[in-house]
Amino acid sequence: MFRTETARPLPESATLLGSLIDGEWFPQGKEFEVRDKFHGHLLAKMPEASRETVERAVRTTLAAFEAGAPKPLERKQILLRVADLVGKNRSQFVHSIVAEAGFTTIDASTEVDRTIVTFTLAAEEATRLVGETVSFENSANQSGRLGFTLRMPLGVVCAITPFNSPLNTVAHKVAPALAAGNTVILKPAGQTPLTAALLCKTILEAGYPPAHLALVQGQGRVVGEWLLQEQAISFYSFTGSTEVGRLIQSGAGLRRTQLELGSIASAIVCKDADLDRAVPKIVNAGFRKAGQVCTSIQRLYVERACVDDVSERLRSKVVALQVGDPHMPKTEVGPMISEAAAERAHSWIRNAAAKQARVICGGSRSGPTLSPTILTNVSDGMEVVDREIFAPVMSILPFDRLDDAVKHANNTPFGLAAGLFTRDINQALHFARKLRFGSIHINETSSARADGMPFGGVKESGHGQEGPSYAMRELTEERLVTFNV
């Protein structure tokens, strides 16, 4: 049951209702509710985009693309102004994220900081987007020919974003797309539409031509399906479930996509690891944003020689975490996105315990808040091991041989990120080649992401990369130009 005794005022972003096309807000349409994820009080009634609104967004952004984007230097300057405005409006963004996503003020502030970095990186890359020279000297009768490539924007980019990063994931899709000269239609998650609306308002305030950015709001798959049917869209960038990712890839056909999908993230702790450094990183990676991060540690493999030490260190730190109201500055773990999500994860914990798993801390639920939980004595066949839990729940799996831990970490359909803690550099590099994940972090956790690095998965975790400079290569097409002199 939601708690309503300490309702807070609406974030200012709740006044930005409806879809945004060519700088104009469209507050009409069937409404869906946006509620504070901890207290449960109403933040806004958001009008959902109609089919006609979606079509208008596509027509407008396509016409803007065909008319031409601002020059690269101008794009850079505008995106730098966006970064500056996000910083100046920090409290407004933090308030919006805490209320509609349920993140703690610590996590929300970190997301604002990272968004500033993301827009700054994209701004710099706007003037660095170049091709390369091509050699013809290895082919007979081609000596003297010159060639080079150009990187050209694709057109209308559709960005579909998740609830668990309502600001920075939006930035990772929108900023590189605009920096590369594309136009953008953004469809944020129905649970967290207000922060995205505030960011779009900020981008236009910074001076980006309004026809180049559209925002369409909606819950579920209806609006997403309409967007897939719009053949004028050239590229789809999606973060979310593998199930929905398959639908997008099927609907996109030959059009290009970047998909960041499901994950069961792993970290491996060897007996020679520096536990004083490793354990705090593991706690943060497992429980920030209430474990609702695609790279949150779900499986923690610990060499048997140190498993008792690691387990006790983790337990003592996790039971000390401040859990509850995310609006309170000292809270470290807030609610999950909904009471239903918390109940699902709680049921998986209960199922595991019924099969002899041991709960060494946590395991309780109050409404949408699930206490940070560590399990031991888990095994294959348990949902907490075999399925993505997307909750503040971590399972410890002892191992005797590192080969066995790596093999087991690889045994999921997913492959987004993994971490490995060891002082043995030869061992680390050897197993970095064996772990089949898009990112392998040595002496860091699976969540050790920096916004400038390439980020993407393999297997059913999707394809394509984020990170502004890498995303901009995805968001452009390469053209070859040759001269026969």
Coordinates of C-alpha atoms in Angstrom, one line a residue:
M1 CA 0.0 0.0 0.0
F2 CA 1.3 3.5 -0.9
R3 CA 2.2 5.8 1.9
T4 CA 0.4 9.2 1.7
E5 CA 1.0 10.8 5.0
T6 CA 3.8 13.1 3.9
A7 CA 2.8 14.1 0.4
R8 CA 5.1 16.7 -1.3
P9 CA 4.4 19.4 -3.8
L10 CA 4.5 18.6 -7.5
P11 CA 7.8 19.0 -9.3
E12 CA 7.8 22.0 -11.6
S13 CA 8.2 19.6 -14.5
A14 CA 4.7 18.3 -13.9
T15 CA 3.4 21.5 -15.6
L16 CA 5.0 20.3 -18.9
L17 CA 2.1 18.0 -19.8
G18 CA 1.5 16.3 -23.1
S19 CA 3.6 15.9 -26.2
L20 CA 6.0 18.5 -27.6
I21 CA 6.2 19.2 -31.4
D22 CA 8.0 22.2 -33.0
G23 CA 8.1 23.9 -29.6
E24 CA 4.4 23.6 -28.9
W25 CA 2.9 21.5 -26.1
F26 CA -0.1 19.3 -26.9
P27 CA -1.9 18.7 -23.6
Q28 CA -4.8 16.8 -25.1
G29 CA -5.3 13.1 -25.1
K30 CA -6.3 10.1 -22.9
E31 CA -4.6 10.7 -19.5
F32 CA -2.4 8.4 -17.5
E33 CA -1.3 9.0 -13.9
V34 CA 2.2 9.7 -12.8
R35 CA 2.6 9.1 -9.0
D36 CA 5.3 9.6 -6.4
K37 CA 6.9 6.1 -6.2
F38 CA 7.3 6.2 -2.4
H39 CA 4.4 8.2 -1.1
G40 CA 1.9 7.3 -3.8
H41 CA 0.4 10.8 -4.2
L42 CA -0.5 12.1 -7.7
L43 CA 2.2 14.1 -9.5
A44 CA 0.5 14.6 -12.8
K45 CA -2.1 13.3 -15.2
M46 CA -0.1 13.0 -18.4
P47 CA -2.0 13.2 -21.8
E48 CA -1.0 10.3 -24.0
A49 CA -0.1 11.0 -27.7
S50 CA -2.7 10.1 -30.3
R51 CA -1.9 8.4 -33.6
E52 CA -2.3 11.8 -35.2
T53 CA 0.2 13.4 -32.8
V54 CA 2.8 10.7 -33.6
E55 CA 2.3 11.3 -37.3
R56 CA 2.7 15.0 -36.8
A57 CA 5.9 14.5 -34.9
V58 CA 7.3 12.4 -37.7
R59 CA 6.3 14.9 -40.4
T60 CA 7.7 17.8 -38.5
T61 CA 11.1 16.2 -37.6
L62 CA 11.5 14.8 -41.1
A63 CA 10.9 18.2 -42.7
A64 CA 13.4 19.7 -40.3
F65 CA 16.0 17.1 -41.2
E66 CA 15.5 17.7 -44.9
A67 CA 15.9 21.5 -44.3
G68 CA 19.2 20.9 -42.6
A69 CA 20.6 20.9 -39.1
P70 CA 22.6 23.7 -37.6
K71 CA 26.3 23.7 -38.5
P72 CA 28.5 21.6 -36.3
L73 CA 30.0 24.5 -34.4
E74 CA 26.5 25.8 -33.6
R75 CA 25.4 22.4 -32.5
K76 CA 28.4 22.2 -30.2
Q77 CA 27.6 25.6 -28.6
I78 CA 23.9 24.8 -28.1
L79 CA 24.7 21.4 -26.5
L80 CA 27.2 23.0 -24.2
R81 CA 24.5 25.5 -23.1
V82 CA 22.2 22.5 -22.4
A83 CA 24.8 21.1 -20.1
D84 CA 25.1 24.5 -18.4
L85 CA 21.4 24.8 -17.9
V86 CA 21.0 21.3 -16.5
G87 CA 23.6 22.3 -13.9
K88 CA 21.8 25.5 -13.1
N89 CA 18.5 23.7 -12.7
R90 CA 20.0 20.9 -10.7
S91 CA 17.4 21.0 -7.9
Q92 CA 14.5 20.9 -10.3
F93 CA 15.9 17.8 -12.1
V94 CA 16.7 16.1 -8.8
H95 CA 13.2 16.7 -7.4
S96 CA 11.6 15.4 -10.5
I97 CA 13.8 12.2 -10.6
V98 CA 13.3 11.5 -6.8
A99 CA 9.5 11.9 -7.1
E100 CA 8.7 10.0 -10.3
A101 CA 11.5 7.4 -10.3
G102 CA 11.8 6.9 -6.5
F103 CA 15.6 7.3 -6.6
T104 CA 17.4 8.7 -3.6
T105 CA 18.7 12.3 -3.7
I106 CA 22.2 10.8 -3.9
D107 CA 21.3 8.7 -7.0
A108 CA 19.4 11.5 -8.6
S109 CA 22.2 14.0 -8.1
T110 CA 24.7 11.6 -9.6
E111 CA 22.4 11.2 -12.7
V112 CA 22.3 15.0 -13.1
D113 CA 26.1 15.1 -12.9
R114 CA 26.5 12.4 -15.5
T115 CA 24.0 14.1 -17.8
I116 CA 26.1 17.2 -17.8
V117 CA 29.1 15.1 -18.8
T118 CA 27.1 13.4 -21.5
F119 CA 26.0 16.6 -23.2
T120 CA 29.5 18.1 -22.9
L121 CA 31.0 15.0 -24.6
A122 CA 28.4 15.1 -27.3
A123 CA 29.0 18.8 -27.9
E124 CA 32.7 18.2 -28.3
E125 CA 32.1 15.3 -30.7
A126 CA 29.9 17.5 -32.9
T127 CA 32.9 19.1 -34.4
R128 CA 35.0 16.0 -34.6
L129 CA 32.7 13.8 -36.7
V130 CA 34.9 13.0 -39.6
G131 CA 35.6 10.1 -41.9
E132 CA 39.0 8.7 -43.0
T133 CA 41.3 8.5 -46.0
V134 CA 41.2 5.4 -48.1
S135 CA 44.2 3.8 -49.8
F136 CA 44.0 2.4 -53.4
E137 CA 47.7 1.4 -53.7
N138 CA 47.0 -2.2 -53.0
S139 CA 45.0 -2.7 -56.2
A140 CA 46.4 -3.0 -59.7
N141 CA 46.0 0.0 -62.0
Q142 CA 44.6 2.1 -59.2
S143 CA 47.7 4.0 -58.3
G144 CA 47.1 7.7 -58.0
R145 CA 43.4 7.4 -57.0
L146 CA 42.4 9.3 -53.9
G147 CA 39.5 8.5 -51.6
F148 CA 38.0 9.5 -48.3
T149 CA 34.8 8.9 -46.4
L150 CA 32.2 11.3 -45.0
R151 CA 29.9 10.6 -42.0
M152 CA 26.4 11.8 -42.7
P153 CA 23.4 12.0 -40.4
L154 CA 20.7 9.3 -41.0
G155 CA 17.5 11.3 -40.6
V156 CA 14.8 11.0 -37.9
V157 CA 16.0 9.1 -34.8
C158 CA 13.4 7.5 -32.5
A159 CA 14.6 7.2 -28.9
I160 CA 12.7 5.0 -26.5
T161 CA 13.9 5.2 -23.0
P162 CA 13.4 3.3 -19.7
F163 CA 12.3 4.4 -16.2
N164 CA 15.5 3.5 -14.5
S165 CA 17.6 6.3 -15.9
P166 CA 15.0 9.0 -16.7
L167 CA 17.6 11.7 -17.4
N168 CA 21.0 10.3 -18.4
T169 CA 19.8 7.5 -20.7
V170 CA 17.6 10.1 -22.4
A171 CA 20.8 12.3 -22.7
H172 CA 22.8 9.3 -24.2
K173 CA 20.2 8.9 -26.9
V174 CA 19.2 12.5 -27.7
A175 CA 22.6 14.4 -27.4
P176 CA 24.6 12.2 -29.8
A177 CA 21.7 12.1 -32.3
L178 CA 21.5 15.9 -32.3
A179 CA 25.3 16.3 -32.3
A180 CA 25.5 14.2 -35.4
G181 CA 22.9 16.3 -37.3
N182 CA 19.8 14.1 -36.9
T183 CA 16.4 15.1 -35.7
V184 CA 14.9 13.2 -32.7
I185 CA 11.5 11.9 -31.6
L186 CA 11.7 10.9 -27.9
K187 CA 9.3 8.5 -26.2
P188 CA 10.2 8.2 -22.5
A189 CA 8.9 5.5 -20.1
G190 CA 5.3 6.0 -19.0
Q191 CA 6.4 5.7 -15.4
T192 CA 8.9 8.6 -15.7
P193 CA 7.7 11.2 -18.3
L194 CA 8.2 14.4 -16.3
T195 CA 12.0 14.4 -16.2
A196 CA 12.2 13.8 -20.0
A197 CA 9.8 16.7 -20.6
L198 CA 11.9 19.0 -18.4
L199 CA 15.1 18.0 -20.4
C200 CA 13.3 18.7 -23.8
K201 CA 12.3 22.1 -22.5
T202 CA 15.9 22.7 -21.5
I203 CA 17.2 21.8 -24.9
L204 CA 14.9 24.2 -26.6
E205 CA 15.8 27.0 -24.1
A206 CA 19.4 26.4 -25.0
G207 CA 18.5 27.4 -28.6
Y208 CA 18.1 24.2 -30.5
P209 CA 15.7 24.7 -33.4
P210 CA 12.4 23.4 -32.0
A211 CA 11.3 21.4 -35.1
H212 CA 14.4 19.2 -34.6
L213 CA 13.1 17.6 -31.4
A214 CA 9.8 16.1 -30.6
L215 CA 8.5 14.4 -27.5
V216 CA 5.6 11.9 -27.5
Q217 CA 4.2 10.6 -24.3
G218 CA 2.5 7.3 -23.7
Q219 CA 2.3 4.2 -21.6
G220 CA 2.8 0.6 -22.8
R221 CA 3.3 -0.4 -26.4
V222 CA 0.6 1.5 -28.1
V223 CA 2.6 4.6 -28.9
G224 CA 5.7 2.5 -29.5
E225 CA 3.9 0.4 -32.1
W226 CA 2.7 3.6 -33.9
L227 CA 6.3 4.8 -34.0
L228 CA 7.5 1.5 -35.5
Q229 CA 4.9 1.8 -38.2
E230 CA 6.3 5.2 -39.3
Q231 CA 8.6 4.3 -42.2
A232 CA 10.1 7.8 -42.3
I233 CA 12.0 7.0 -39.1
S234 CA 15.5 6.0 -40.0
F235 CA 16.9 4.7 -36.7
Y236 CA 15.5 3.3 -33.4
S237 CA 17.5 3.5 -30.1
F238 CA 15.9 1.5 -27.3
T239 CA 16.8 0.6 -23.8
G240 CA 14.5 -2.0 -22.1
S241 CA 13.6 -5.6 -22.1
T242 CA 14.8 -8.2 -24.6
E243 CA 11.2 -9.1 -25.3
V244 CA 10.4 -5.5 -26.5
G245 CA 13.7 -5.3 -28.2
R246 CA 12.8 -8.2 -30.4
L247 CA 9.6 -6.5 -31.4
I248 CA 11.4 -3.3 -32.3
Q249 CA 14.0 -5.2 -34.3
S250 CA 11.3 -7.1 -36.2
G251 CA 9.3 -3.9 -36.9
A252 CA 12.4 -1.9 -37.9
G253 CA 13.2 -4.4 -40.7
L254 CA 16.2 -3.1 -42.7
R255 CA 16.3 0.2 -40.7
R256 CA 19.1 0.5 -38.2
T257 CA 18.8 0.0 -34.5
Q258 CA 20.8 0.3 -31.2
L259 CA 19.3 -2.0 -28.6
E260 CA 20.4 -2.3 -24.9
L261 CA 18.3 -5.1 -23.5
G262 CA 18.2 -7.6 -20.7
S263 CA 21.0 -8.6 -18.4
I264 CA 22.1 -10.8 -15.5
A265 CA 25.2 -9.0 -14.4
S266 CA 28.0 -10.8 -12.6
A267 CA 31.1 -10.0 -10.6
I268 CA 33.8 -12.4 -9.6
V269 CA 36.0 -12.0 -6.5
C270 CA 39.2 -14.0 -6.3
K271 CA 41.0 -14.8 -3.1
D272 CA 43.8 -12.4 -3.8
A273 CA 41.4 -9.4 -4.4
D274 CA 41.7 -6.2 -2.3
L275 CA 38.6 -6.6 -0.3
D276 CA 38.8 -3.2 1.3
R277 CA 38.3 -1.7 -2.1
A278 CA 36.1 -4.4 -3.7
V279 CA 33.4 -4.7 -1.1
P280 CA 32.2 -1.1 -1.0
K281 CA 32.1 -1.1 -4.8
I282 CA 30.1 -4.3 -4.8
V283 CA 27.5 -2.9 -2.3
N284 CA 27.1 0.2 -4.4
A285 CA 26.8 -1.7 -7.7
G286 CA 24.2 -4.1 -6.2
F287 CA 21.9 -1.7 -4.4
R288 CA 22.0 1.8 -5.9
K289 CA 18.7 2.7 -7.6
A290 CA 17.2 -0.2 -5.6
G291 CA 19.1 -2.6 -7.8
Q292 CA 17.1 -1.4 -10.9
V293 CA 20.1 -1.0 -13.2
C294 CA 20.9 -3.4 -16.0
T295 CA 24.4 -3.7 -14.7
S296 CA 23.5 -4.2 -11.0
I297 CA 25.3 -7.2 -9.6
Q298 CA 22.9 -10.1 -9.4
R299 CA 25.4 -13.0 -9.3
L300 CA 28.4 -12.5 -7.1
Y301 CA 31.0 -15.3 -7.5
V302 CA 33.4 -15.6 -4.6
E303 CA 36.4 -17.9 -4.3
R304 CA 35.7 -20.3 -1.6
A305 CA 38.8 -19.5 0.4
C306 CA 37.4 -16.0 1.1
V307 CA 33.7 -16.5 0.8
D308 CA 33.0 -16.3 4.5
D309 CA 35.0 -13.1 4.9
V310 CA 33.3 -11.5 1.9
S311 CA 29.9 -12.6 3.0
E312 CA 30.3 -11.1 6.4
R313 CA 31.8 -7.8 5.1
L314 CA 28.9 -7.5 2.7
R315 CA 26.3 -8.3 5.3
S316 CA 27.6 -5.7 7.8
K317 CA 27.6 -3.0 5.1
V318 CA 24.2 -3.8 3.7
V319 CA 22.3 -4.0 7.0
A320 CA 23.7 -0.5 7.7
L321 CA 22.2 1.0 4.5
Q322 CA 19.5 3.6 5.2
V323 CA 16.3 2.4 3.5
G324 CA 13.1 4.2 2.9
D325 CA 11.9 7.7 1.8
P326 CA 14.0 8.8 -1.2
H327 CA 13.2 12.4 -0.4
M328 CA 15.2 12.2 2.8
P329 CA 18.9 13.2 2.1
K330 CA 20.4 10.3 4.1
T331 CA 18.4 7.6 2.4
E332 CA 20.6 5.2 0.4
V333 CA 18.0 2.7 -1.0
G334 CA 14.6 3.9 -2.0
P335 CA 11.5 2.1 -3.4
M336 CA 11.3 0.1 -6.5
I337 CA 9.3 1.5 -9.5
S338 CA 6.1 0.0 -8.2
E339 CA 4.6 -2.2 -5.5
A340 CA 4.0 -4.9 -8.1
A341 CA 7.7 -4.9 -9.1
A342 CA 8.7 -5.2 -5.4
E343 CA 6.2 -8.0 -4.8
R344 CA 7.5 -10.0 -7.9
A345 CA 11.1 -9.8 -6.6
H346 CA 10.0 -10.6 -3.0
S347 CA 8.2 -13.7 -4.3
W348 CA 11.4 -14.9 -6.0
I349 CA 13.3 -14.5 -2.7
R350 CA 10.6 -16.6 -1.0
N351 CA 10.7 -19.2 -3.7
A352 CA 14.5 -19.5 -3.3
A353 CA 14.2 -19.7 0.5
A354 CA 11.7 -22.6 0.1
K355 CA 14.4 -24.4 -2.0
Q356 CA 17.0 -24.0 0.9
A357 CA 18.5 -20.7 -0.1
R358 CA 19.7 -18.8 2.9
V359 CA 18.8 -15.1 3.4
I360 CA 21.7 -13.6 5.2
C361 CA 20.2 -10.1 5.3
G362 CA 17.1 -8.3 4.0
G363 CA 14.3 -10.3 2.4
S364 CA 11.4 -8.2 3.7
R365 CA 9.1 -5.8 1.8
S366 CA 7.0 -2.8 2.8
G367 CA 4.9 -1.6 -0.1
P368 CA 7.1 -0.7 -3.0
T369 CA 10.3 -0.8 -0.8
L370 CA 12.2 -4.1 -0.8
S371 CA 15.0 -4.3 1.8
P372 CA 18.5 -4.9 0.3
T373 CA 18.9 -8.7 0.2
I374 CA 21.8 -11.1 0.1
L375 CA 21.3 -14.8 -0.5
T376 CA 23.6 -17.7 -0.2
N377 CA 23.2 -21.5 -0.9
V378 CA 21.5 -20.6 -4.2
S379 CA 21.6 -22.9 -7.3
D380 CA 20.5 -23.1 -10.9
G381 CA 16.8 -23.5 -11.3
M382 CA 16.1 -20.6 -8.8
E383 CA 14.6 -17.5 -10.3
V384 CA 17.1 -15.3 -8.4
V385 CA 19.9 -17.0 -10.3
D386 CA 18.3 -17.8 -13.7
R387 CA 16.2 -14.7 -14.4
E388 CA 16.9 -11.0 -14.4
I389 CA 15.6 -9.8 -11.0
F390 CA 16.0 -6.1 -11.5
A391 CA 15.8 -5.5 -7.7
P392 CA 18.1 -5.0 -4.7
V393 CA 18.9 -8.7 -4.5
M394 CA 22.3 -10.3 -4.8
S395 CA 23.2 -14.0 -4.7
I396 CA 26.6 -15.2 -3.6
L397 CA 27.9 -18.3 -5.5
P398 CA 31.2 -19.9 -4.2
F399 CA 33.7 -21.3 -6.6
D400 CA 36.9 -23.3 -6.4
R401 CA 38.3 -22.8 -9.9
L402 CA 38.0 -19.5 -11.8
D403 CA 37.3 -21.4 -15.0
D404 CA 34.1 -22.7 -13.4
A405 CA 33.0 -19.2 -12.3
V406 CA 33.6 -17.8 -15.8
K407 CA 31.7 -20.7 -17.4
H408 CA 28.7 -20.2 -15.1
A409 CA 28.7 -16.4 -15.6
N410 CA 28.5 -17.1 -19.3
N411 CA 25.6 -19.5 -19.0
T412 CA 22.8 -16.9 -19.4
P413 CA 21.3 -15.7 -22.6
F414 CA 22.6 -12.2 -21.8
G415 CA 26.0 -10.5 -22.0
L416 CA 26.1 -6.9 -21.0
A417 CA 28.7 -6.4 -18.2
A418 CA 30.8 -8.2 -15.7
G419 CA 33.5 -7.4 -13.1
L420 CA 36.5 -9.3 -11.9
F421 CA 38.5 -8.6 -8.8
T422 CA 42.1 -9.9 -8.7
R423 CA 45.7 -8.8 -8.3
D424 CA 46.9 -11.2 -10.9
I425 CA 47.1 -9.3 -14.1
N426 CA 47.8 -12.4 -16.2
Q427 CA 44.8 -14.1 -14.8
A428 CA 42.7 -11.0 -15.4
L429 CA 43.6 -10.6 -19.0
H430 CA 43.2 -14.4 -19.7
F431 CA 39.7 -14.5 -18.4
A432 CA 38.7 -11.1 -19.9
R433 CA 39.0 -13.0 -23.2
K434 CA 36.7 -15.8 -21.9
L435 CA 34.0 -13.7 -20.3
R436 CA 31.4 -13.1 -23.0
F437 CA 30.1 -9.7 -22.1
G438 CA 30.1 -6.4 -23.8
S439 CA 32.2 -4.9 -21.0
I440 CA 34.6 -6.6 -18.6
H441 CA 35.9 -4.5 -15.8
I442 CA 39.0 -5.5 -13.9
N443 CA 39.0 -4.5 -10.2
E444 CA 35.7 -2.8 -10.8
T445 CA 32.1 -4.0 -10.8
S446 CA 29.8 -4.7 -13.7
S447 CA 28.3 -1.2 -13.0
A448 CA 31.6 0.6 -13.5
R449 CA 30.4 2.8 -16.4
A450 CA 31.9 6.1 -17.5
D451 CA 29.8 8.1 -19.9
G452 CA 32.5 8.5 -22.5
M453 CA 33.3 4.8 -22.9
P454 CA 31.6 2.5 -25.4
F455 CA 28.7 0.7 -23.8
G456 CA 26.7 -2.1 -25.2
G457 CA 26.0 -5.8 -24.9
V458 CA 26.3 -9.1 -26.8
K459 CA 23.9 -12.1 -27.1
E460 CA 20.4 -11.2 -26.0
S461 CA 21.6 -8.0 -24.3
G462 CA 21.4 -6.4 -27.7
H463 CA 23.8 -4.7 -30.1
G464 CA 25.2 -1.2 -30.9
Q465 CA 26.9 1.1 -28.5
E466 CA 26.3 4.1 -26.4
G467 CA 28.9 6.7 -25.4
P468 CA 28.7 9.9 -27.4
S469 CA 31.5 9.4 -29.9
Y470 CA 30.6 5.7 -30.4
A471 CA 26.9 6.3 -30.6
M472 CA 27.5 9.0 -33.3
R473 CA 29.1 6.4 -35.5
E474 CA 25.9 4.3 -35.1
L475 CA 23.8 7.4 -35.9
T476 CA 25.6 8.3 -39.1
E477 CA 26.2 6.6 -42.5
E478 CA 29.5 6.4 -44.1
R479 CA 29.9 7.6 -47.7
L480 CA 32.9 7.0 -49.9
V481 CA 34.2 9.7 -52.2
T482 CA 36.9 8.9 -54.7
F483 CA 39.0 11.0 -57.2
N484 CA 40.8 9.6 -60.2
V485 CA 43.5 12.2 -60.9

